[in-house]
Coordinates of C-alpha atoms in Angstrom, one line a residue:
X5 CA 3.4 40.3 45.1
X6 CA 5.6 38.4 47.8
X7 CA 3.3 35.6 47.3
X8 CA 4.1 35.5 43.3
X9 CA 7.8 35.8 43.6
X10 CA 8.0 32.8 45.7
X11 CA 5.1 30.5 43.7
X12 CA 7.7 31.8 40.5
X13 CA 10.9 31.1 42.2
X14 CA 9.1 26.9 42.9
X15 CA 8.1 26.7 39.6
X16 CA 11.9 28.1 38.4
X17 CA 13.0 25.4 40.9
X18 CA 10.9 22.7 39.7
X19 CA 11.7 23.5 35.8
X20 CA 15.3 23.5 36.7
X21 CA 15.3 20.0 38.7
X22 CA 13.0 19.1 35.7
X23 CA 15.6 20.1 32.6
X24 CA 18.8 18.6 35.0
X25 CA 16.8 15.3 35.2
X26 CA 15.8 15.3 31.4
X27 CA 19.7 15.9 30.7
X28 CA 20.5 14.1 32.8
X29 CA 18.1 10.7 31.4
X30 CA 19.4 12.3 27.7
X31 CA 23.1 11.3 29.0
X32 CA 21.9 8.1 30.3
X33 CA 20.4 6.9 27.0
X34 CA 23.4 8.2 24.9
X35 CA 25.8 5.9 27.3
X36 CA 23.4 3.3 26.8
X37 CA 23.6 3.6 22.9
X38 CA 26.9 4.1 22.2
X39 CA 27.3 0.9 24.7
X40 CA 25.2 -1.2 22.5
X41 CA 27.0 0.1 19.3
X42 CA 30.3 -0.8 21.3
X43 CA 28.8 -4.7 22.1
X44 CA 27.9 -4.7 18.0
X45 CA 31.5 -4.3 17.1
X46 CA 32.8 -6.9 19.9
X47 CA 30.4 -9.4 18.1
X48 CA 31.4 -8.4 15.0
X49 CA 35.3 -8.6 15.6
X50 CA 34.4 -12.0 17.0
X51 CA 32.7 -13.4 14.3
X52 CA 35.5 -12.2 12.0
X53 CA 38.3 -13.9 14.0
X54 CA 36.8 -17.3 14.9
X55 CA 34.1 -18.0 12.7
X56 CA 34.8 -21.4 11.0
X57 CA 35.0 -19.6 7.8
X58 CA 35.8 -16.5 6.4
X59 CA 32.7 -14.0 6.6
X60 CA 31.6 -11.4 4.1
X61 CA 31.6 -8.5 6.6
X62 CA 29.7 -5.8 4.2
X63 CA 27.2 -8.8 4.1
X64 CA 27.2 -9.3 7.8
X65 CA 26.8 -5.4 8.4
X66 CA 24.2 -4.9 5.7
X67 CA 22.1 -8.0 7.1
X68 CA 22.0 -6.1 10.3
X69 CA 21.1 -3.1 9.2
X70 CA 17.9 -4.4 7.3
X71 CA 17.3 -6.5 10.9
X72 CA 16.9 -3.6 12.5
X73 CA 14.9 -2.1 9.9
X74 CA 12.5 -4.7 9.6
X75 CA 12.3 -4.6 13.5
X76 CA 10.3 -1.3 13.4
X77 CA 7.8 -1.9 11.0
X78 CA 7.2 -4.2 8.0
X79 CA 7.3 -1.2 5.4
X80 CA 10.6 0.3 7.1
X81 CA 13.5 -1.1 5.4
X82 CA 17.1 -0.7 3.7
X83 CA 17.7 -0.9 0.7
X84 CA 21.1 -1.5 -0.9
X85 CA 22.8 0.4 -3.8
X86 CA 21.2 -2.0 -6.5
X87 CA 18.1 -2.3 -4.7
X88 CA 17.6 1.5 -4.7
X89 CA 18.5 1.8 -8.3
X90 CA 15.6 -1.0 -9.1
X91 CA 12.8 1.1 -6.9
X92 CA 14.1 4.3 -8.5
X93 CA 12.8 2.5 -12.1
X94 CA 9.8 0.7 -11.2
X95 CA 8.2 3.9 -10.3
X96 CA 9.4 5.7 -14.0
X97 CA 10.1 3.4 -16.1
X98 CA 10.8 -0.8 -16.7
X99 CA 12.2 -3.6 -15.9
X100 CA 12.6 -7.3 -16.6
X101 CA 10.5 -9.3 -14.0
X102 CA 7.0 -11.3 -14.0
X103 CA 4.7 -8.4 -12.9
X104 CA 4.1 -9.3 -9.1
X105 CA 3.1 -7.2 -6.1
X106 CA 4.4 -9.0 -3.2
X107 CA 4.4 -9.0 0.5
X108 CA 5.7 -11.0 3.3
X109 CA 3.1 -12.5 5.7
X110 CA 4.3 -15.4 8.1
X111 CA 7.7 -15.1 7.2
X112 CA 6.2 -15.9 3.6
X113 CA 6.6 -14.2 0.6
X114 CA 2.7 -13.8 -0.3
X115 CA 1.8 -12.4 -3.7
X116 CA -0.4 -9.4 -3.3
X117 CA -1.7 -9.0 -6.9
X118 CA -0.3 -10.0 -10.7
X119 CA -0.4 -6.8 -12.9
X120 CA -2.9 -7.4 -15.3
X121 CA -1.4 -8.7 -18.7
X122 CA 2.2 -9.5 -17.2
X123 CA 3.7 -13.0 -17.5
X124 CA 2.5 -13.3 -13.6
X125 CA -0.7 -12.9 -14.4
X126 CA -0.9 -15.1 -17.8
X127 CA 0.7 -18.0 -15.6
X128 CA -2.2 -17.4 -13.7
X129 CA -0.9 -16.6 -10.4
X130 CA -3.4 -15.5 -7.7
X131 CA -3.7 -13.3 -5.0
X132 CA -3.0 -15.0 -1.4
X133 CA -0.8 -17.3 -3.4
X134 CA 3.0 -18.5 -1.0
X135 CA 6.3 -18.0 -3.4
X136 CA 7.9 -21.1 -1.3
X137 CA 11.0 -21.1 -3.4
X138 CA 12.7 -19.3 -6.6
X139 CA 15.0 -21.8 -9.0
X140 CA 14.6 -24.5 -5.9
X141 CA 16.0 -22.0 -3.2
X142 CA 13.6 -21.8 -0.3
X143 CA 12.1 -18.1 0.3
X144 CA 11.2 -19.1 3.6
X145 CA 11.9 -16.4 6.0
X146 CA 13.5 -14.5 3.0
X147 CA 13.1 -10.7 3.5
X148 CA 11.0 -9.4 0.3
X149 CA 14.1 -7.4 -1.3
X150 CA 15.7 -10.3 -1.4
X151 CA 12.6 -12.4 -3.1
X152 CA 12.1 -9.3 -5.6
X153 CA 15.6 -9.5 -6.3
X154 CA 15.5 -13.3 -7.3
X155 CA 12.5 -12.8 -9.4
X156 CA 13.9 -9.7 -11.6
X157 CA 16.3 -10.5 -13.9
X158 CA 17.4 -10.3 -18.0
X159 CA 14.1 -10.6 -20.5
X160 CA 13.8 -13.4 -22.0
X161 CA 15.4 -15.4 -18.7
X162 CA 12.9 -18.1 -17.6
X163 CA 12.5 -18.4 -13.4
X164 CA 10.6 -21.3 -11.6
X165 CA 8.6 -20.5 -8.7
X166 CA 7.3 -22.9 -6.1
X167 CA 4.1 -21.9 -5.4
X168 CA 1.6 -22.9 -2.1
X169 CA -2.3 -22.2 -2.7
X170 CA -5.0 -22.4 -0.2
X171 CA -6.5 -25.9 -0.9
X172 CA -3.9 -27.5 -3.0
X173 CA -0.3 -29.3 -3.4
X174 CA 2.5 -26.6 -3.8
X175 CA 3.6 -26.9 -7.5
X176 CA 6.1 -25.4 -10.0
X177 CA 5.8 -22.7 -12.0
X178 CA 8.4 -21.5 -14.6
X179 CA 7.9 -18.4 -16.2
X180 CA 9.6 -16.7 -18.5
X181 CA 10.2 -12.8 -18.0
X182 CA 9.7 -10.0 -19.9
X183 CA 9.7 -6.6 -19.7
X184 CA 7.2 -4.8 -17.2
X185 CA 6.4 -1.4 -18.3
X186 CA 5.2 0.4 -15.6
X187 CA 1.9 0.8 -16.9
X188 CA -0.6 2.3 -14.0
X189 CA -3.8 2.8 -15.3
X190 CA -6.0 0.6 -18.2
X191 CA -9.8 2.1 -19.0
X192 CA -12.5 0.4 -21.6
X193 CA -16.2 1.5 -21.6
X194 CA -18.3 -1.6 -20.2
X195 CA -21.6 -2.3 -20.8
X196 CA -21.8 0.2 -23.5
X197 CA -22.5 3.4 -21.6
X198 CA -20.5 3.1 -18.6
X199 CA -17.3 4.3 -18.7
X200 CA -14.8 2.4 -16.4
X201 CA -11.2 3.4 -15.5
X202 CA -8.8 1.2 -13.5
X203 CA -5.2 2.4 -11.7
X204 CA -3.1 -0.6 -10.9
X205 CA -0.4 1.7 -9.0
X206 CA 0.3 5.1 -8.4
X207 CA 3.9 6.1 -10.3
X208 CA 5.1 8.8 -11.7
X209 CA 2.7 8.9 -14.6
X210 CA -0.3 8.0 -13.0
X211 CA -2.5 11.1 -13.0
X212 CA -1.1 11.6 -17.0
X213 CA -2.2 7.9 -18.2
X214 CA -6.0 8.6 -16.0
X215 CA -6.2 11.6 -17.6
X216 CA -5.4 10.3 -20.8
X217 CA -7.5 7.5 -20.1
X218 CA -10.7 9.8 -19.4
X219 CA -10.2 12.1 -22.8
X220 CA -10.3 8.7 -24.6
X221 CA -13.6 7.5 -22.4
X222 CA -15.1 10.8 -23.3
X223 CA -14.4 10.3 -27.1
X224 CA -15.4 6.8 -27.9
X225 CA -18.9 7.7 -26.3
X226 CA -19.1 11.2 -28.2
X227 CA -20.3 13.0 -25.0
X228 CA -19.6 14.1 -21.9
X229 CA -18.8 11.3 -19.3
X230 CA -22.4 10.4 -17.6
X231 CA -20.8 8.6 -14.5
X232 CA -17.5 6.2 -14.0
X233 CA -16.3 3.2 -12.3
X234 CA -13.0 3.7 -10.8
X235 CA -11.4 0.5 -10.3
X236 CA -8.9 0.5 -7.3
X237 CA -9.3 -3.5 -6.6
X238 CA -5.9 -5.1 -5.8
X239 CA -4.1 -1.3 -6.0
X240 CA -0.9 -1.6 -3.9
X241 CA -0.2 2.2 -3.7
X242 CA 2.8 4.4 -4.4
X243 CA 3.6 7.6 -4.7
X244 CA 2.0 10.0 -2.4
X245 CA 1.6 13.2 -4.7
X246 CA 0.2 10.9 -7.4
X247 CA -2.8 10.0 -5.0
X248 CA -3.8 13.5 -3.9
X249 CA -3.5 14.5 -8.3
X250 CA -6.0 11.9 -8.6
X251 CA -8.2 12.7 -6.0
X252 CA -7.5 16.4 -7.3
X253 CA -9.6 15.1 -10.7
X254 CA -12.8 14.3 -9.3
X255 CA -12.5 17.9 -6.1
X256 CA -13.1 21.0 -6.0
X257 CA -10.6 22.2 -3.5
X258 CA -10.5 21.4 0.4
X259 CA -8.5 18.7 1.9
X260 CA -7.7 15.7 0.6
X261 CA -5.1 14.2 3.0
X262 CA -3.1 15.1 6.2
X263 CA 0.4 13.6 7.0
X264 CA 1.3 13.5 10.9
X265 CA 5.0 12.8 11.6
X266 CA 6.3 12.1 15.0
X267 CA 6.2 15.8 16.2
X268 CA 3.0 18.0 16.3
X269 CA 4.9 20.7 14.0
X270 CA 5.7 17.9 10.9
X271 CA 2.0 17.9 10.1
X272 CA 1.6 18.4 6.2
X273 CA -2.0 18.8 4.9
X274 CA -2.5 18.1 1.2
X275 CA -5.4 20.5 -1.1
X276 CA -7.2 19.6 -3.8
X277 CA -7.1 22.6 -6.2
X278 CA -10.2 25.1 -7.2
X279 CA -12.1 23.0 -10.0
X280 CA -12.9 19.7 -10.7
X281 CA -12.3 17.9 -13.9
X282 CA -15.6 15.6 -13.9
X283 CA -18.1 18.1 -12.1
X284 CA -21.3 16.6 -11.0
X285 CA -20.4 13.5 -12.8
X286 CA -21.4 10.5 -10.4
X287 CA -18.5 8.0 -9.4
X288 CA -18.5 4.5 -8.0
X289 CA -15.1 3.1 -6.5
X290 CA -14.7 -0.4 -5.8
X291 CA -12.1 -1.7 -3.8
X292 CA -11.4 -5.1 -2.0
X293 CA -8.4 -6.5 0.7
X294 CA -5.7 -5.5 -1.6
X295 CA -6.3 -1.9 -1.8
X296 CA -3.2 -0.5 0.1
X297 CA -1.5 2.8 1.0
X298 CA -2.3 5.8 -1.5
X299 CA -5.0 4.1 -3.2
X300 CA -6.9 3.9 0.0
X301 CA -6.2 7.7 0.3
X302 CA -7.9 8.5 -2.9
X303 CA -11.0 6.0 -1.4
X304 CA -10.7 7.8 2.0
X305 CA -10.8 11.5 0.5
X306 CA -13.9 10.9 -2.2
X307 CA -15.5 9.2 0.7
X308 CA -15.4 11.1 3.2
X309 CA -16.2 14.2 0.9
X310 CA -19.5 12.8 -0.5
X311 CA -17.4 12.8 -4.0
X312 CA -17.9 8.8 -4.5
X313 CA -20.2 5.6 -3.5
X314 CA -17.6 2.7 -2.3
X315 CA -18.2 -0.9 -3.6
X316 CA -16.2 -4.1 -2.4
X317 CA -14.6 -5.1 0.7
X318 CA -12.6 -3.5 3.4
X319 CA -9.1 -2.5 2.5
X320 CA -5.8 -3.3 3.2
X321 CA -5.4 -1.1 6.3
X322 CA -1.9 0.6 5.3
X323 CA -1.7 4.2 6.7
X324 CA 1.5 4.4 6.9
X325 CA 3.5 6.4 4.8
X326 CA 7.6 6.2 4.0
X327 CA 10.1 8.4 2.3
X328 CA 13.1 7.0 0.9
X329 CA 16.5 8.7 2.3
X330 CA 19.3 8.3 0.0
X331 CA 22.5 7.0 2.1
X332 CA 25.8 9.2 0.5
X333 CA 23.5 10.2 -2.7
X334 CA 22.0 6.7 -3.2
X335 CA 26.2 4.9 -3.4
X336 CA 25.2 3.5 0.2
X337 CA 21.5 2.5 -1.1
X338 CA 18.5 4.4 1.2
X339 CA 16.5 3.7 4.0
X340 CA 13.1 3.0 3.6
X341 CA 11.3 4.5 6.7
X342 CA 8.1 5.2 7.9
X343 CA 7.8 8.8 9.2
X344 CA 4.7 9.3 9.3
X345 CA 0.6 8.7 9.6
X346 CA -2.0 9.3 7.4
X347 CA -5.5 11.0 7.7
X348 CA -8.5 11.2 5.6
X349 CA -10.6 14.5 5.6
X350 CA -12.4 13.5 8.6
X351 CA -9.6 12.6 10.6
X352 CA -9.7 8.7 9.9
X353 CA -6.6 7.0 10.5
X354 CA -7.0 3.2 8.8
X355 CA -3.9 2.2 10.3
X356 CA -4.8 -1.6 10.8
X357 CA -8.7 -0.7 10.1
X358 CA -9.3 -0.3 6.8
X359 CA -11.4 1.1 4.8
X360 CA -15.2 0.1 5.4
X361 CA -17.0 0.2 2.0
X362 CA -20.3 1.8 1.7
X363 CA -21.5 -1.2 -0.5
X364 CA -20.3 -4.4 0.8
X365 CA -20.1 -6.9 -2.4
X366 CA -17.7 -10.2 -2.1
X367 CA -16.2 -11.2 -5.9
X368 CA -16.9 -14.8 -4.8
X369 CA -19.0 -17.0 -2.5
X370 CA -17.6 -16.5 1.3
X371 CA -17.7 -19.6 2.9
X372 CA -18.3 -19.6 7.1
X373 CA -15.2 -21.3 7.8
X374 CA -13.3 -19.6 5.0
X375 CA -9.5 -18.3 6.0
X376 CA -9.0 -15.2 7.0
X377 CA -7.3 -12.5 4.4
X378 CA -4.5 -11.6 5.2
X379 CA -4.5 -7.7 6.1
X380 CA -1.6 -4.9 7.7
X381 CA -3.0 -5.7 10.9
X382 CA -1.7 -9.3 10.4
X383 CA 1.8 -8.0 9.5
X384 CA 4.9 -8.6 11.8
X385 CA 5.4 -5.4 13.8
X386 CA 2.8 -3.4 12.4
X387 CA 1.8 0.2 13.6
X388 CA -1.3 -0.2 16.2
X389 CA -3.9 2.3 15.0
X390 CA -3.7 5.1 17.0
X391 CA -6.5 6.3 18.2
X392 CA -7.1 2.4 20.0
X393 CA -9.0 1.4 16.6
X394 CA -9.6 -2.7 15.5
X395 CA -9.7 -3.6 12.2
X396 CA -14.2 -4.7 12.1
X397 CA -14.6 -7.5 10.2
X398 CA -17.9 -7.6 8.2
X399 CA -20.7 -10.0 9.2
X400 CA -21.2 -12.4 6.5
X401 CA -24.8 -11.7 6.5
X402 CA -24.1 -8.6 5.3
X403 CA -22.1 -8.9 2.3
X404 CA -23.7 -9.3 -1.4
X405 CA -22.6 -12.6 -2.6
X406 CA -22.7 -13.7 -6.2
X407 CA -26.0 -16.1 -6.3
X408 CA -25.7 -19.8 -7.1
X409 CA -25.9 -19.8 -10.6
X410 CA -23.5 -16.4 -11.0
X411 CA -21.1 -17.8 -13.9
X412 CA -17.2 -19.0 -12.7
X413 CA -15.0 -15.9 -13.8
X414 CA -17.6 -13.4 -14.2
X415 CA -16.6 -10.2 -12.1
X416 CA -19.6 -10.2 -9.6
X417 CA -17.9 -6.7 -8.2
X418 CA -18.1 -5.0 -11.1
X419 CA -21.3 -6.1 -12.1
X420 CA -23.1 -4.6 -8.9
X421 CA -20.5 -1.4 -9.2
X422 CA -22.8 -0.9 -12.7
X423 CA -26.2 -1.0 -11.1
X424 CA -25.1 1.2 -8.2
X425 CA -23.6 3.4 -10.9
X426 CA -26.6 3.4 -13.4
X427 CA -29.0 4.2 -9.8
X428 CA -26.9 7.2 -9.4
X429 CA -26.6 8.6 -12.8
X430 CA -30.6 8.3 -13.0
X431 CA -31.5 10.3 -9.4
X432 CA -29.0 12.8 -10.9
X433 CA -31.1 12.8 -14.4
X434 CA -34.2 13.1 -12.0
X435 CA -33.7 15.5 -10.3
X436 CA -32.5 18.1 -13.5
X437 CA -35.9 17.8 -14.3

């Protein structure tokens, strides 16, 4: 007993010395903070009384703000008043713009995808194509609220962009805008039997227009849906809930995602509900580099369940999610920040990885010394992937290419999507009989 009293009263000791140093380094760290803060307003009051011209102070403040921001991760950020206004409608509603999904790599602005049918995409801008410069202003080390910001505007308002593409002289492009509806998901039955549904994004009305989008599959063909193509190509992401409804569709319960903050107890895991909407129905997604964020959760979830066969090439690598904190109700704007990791149902985190398709088909010819595509991992400040994980890039040899004589513009992906498809739907007829 003596023996147990004394190894408790160490261990009280130890704890003790342990909790008075932890203060103690808490006390340090405040000093050293609130030290910092007090050097930021001495380089602030300077600038304001001996600059060679009058600043714009809320300007100076709010630039540093969004530095610091962007020094955590390139999908933290801050967003301004306006700013949060114009996020709050392009996930419900519209605006006037081109259509573009845009990123910054090399301290360029670097178009991820045009939205099909936009004026974007009818000027024929490309993925992996460099906005250089909006109406002649450089957007060179611009921050990419800033280049969105140029590029919205009044319908009807043309804008000229100065474009840089792989291989070619930057030129001019001036394009007149118009209004984007936020329009997330497009379906048409290909082929003649196979019914084919793509998302573009992940709003608020995503799961409605699939759904929507299904009922109408179902009635041009006058049956029950044999299979689908789900079409997640060039999908940026979005909103979280709308990628766990539409993994929901094709479920029958059990987990679709998992959320891991910075703390063991913020862990959120998301369900799909009892009941799937297309049982049994076979399903092909096809994906490629610009498959980001929640649609690579829908990819990771059918995947990992068995639920769908993946076509294309490796994805983005964002797993990453932010919530938007409105700063005084949304007057001060929000902060964009990144609280948290995402899982698949196997415990996958693509951070910087990807997701590795099960099919590997390339849209076009790869050539050996081809650039690379740009990918999260490439991103200034990016997470690392936690678990020590590097993004694998796929040996040429392995990927289907389109043959020689495959004709210019004809979607080689989609093509070998079908055939994977129609394999599928006939070992299911098989093996009913």
């Amino acid at each position: 007993m003596r023996l147990h009293i004394l190894a408790s009263a160490v261990a009280f000791g130890l704890g003790a010395a342990a909790l008075a140093m932890s203060a103690e380094g808490e006390d340090r760290s405040r000093e050293e903070t609130f030290r910092q803060l007090e050097l930021f307003g001495d380089v602030l009051a300077r600038i304001e009384a001996d600059y060679v011209s009058d600043p714009d102070k809320a300007e100076l403040i709010e630039n540093a703000i969004e530095g610091m921001m962007k020094s955590l991760d390139p999908h933290s950020g801050y967003l301004n008043a306006e700013d949060f206004r114009d996020m709050q409608v392009s996930q419900s509603g519209s605006y006037g713009g081109l259509g573009l999904e845009v990123t910054i790599r090399d301290d360029l602005v670097t178009i991820i995808a045009p939205m099909a049918g936009t004026p974007a995409d009818n000027a024929g801008l490309r993925t992996n194509d460099r906005i250089v410069a909006v109406d002649g202003d450089s957007m060179i080390g611009a921050g990419i609220d800033e280049a969105v910001d140029r590029m919205r505007g009044a319908v009807g308002e043309p804008v000229t962009l100065t474009i840089a593409r792989e291989g070619e002289d930057a030129f001019d492009v001036t394009i007149v805008r118009d209004t984007i509806e936020v329009t997330s998901a497009s379906w048409r039955v290909v082929e003649e039997t196979i019914p084919y549904l793509r998302l573009m994004g992940f709003n608020e009305n995503t799961t409605d227009n699939a759904l929507q989008g299904l009922q109408e599959l179902q009635d041009e063909l006058g049956r029950p849906l044999p299979g689908l193509i789900l079409d997640l190509r060039n999908n940026p992401g979005g909103l979280v809930d709308q990628a766990v409804s539409i993994s929901d569709l094709f479920l029958d319960g059990g987990e679709v995602v998992s959320m891991r903050g910075r703390h063991a107890r913020d862990t959120q895991r998301y369900n799909a509900t009892p009941g799937e909407r297309l049982p049994n129905v076979p399903v092909v997604i096809l994906i490629n580099e610009g498959s980001a964020s929640a649609s690579e959760i829908v990819t990771g979830a059918l995947q990992d369940r068995q639920r769908a066969t993946v076509v294309g090439m490796t994805s983005f690598g964002k797993g990453s999610m932010q919530t938007v904190i409105p700063l005084r109700g949304g007057r001060d704007g929000a902060l964009r920040l990144t609280t948290a990791r995402y899982y698949t149902p196997a415990g996958r985190s693509i951070q910087g990885t990807g997701i590795a398709p099960d099919i590997a088909v390339s849209y076009r010819e790869i050539k050996e010394d081809a650039p690379r595509r740009f990918t999260e991992a490439n991103l200034p400040n990016a997470l690392t992937n936690e678990n020590g994980s590097e993004r694998e890039e796929l040996d040429v040899q392995e990927i289907e290419q389109p043959p020689a004589d495959w004709p210019e513009g004809e979607d080689y992906q989609l093509h070998r999507a079908v055939e994977v498809l129609h394999a599928m739907m006939e070992r299911q007829q098989a093996s009913l009989h």
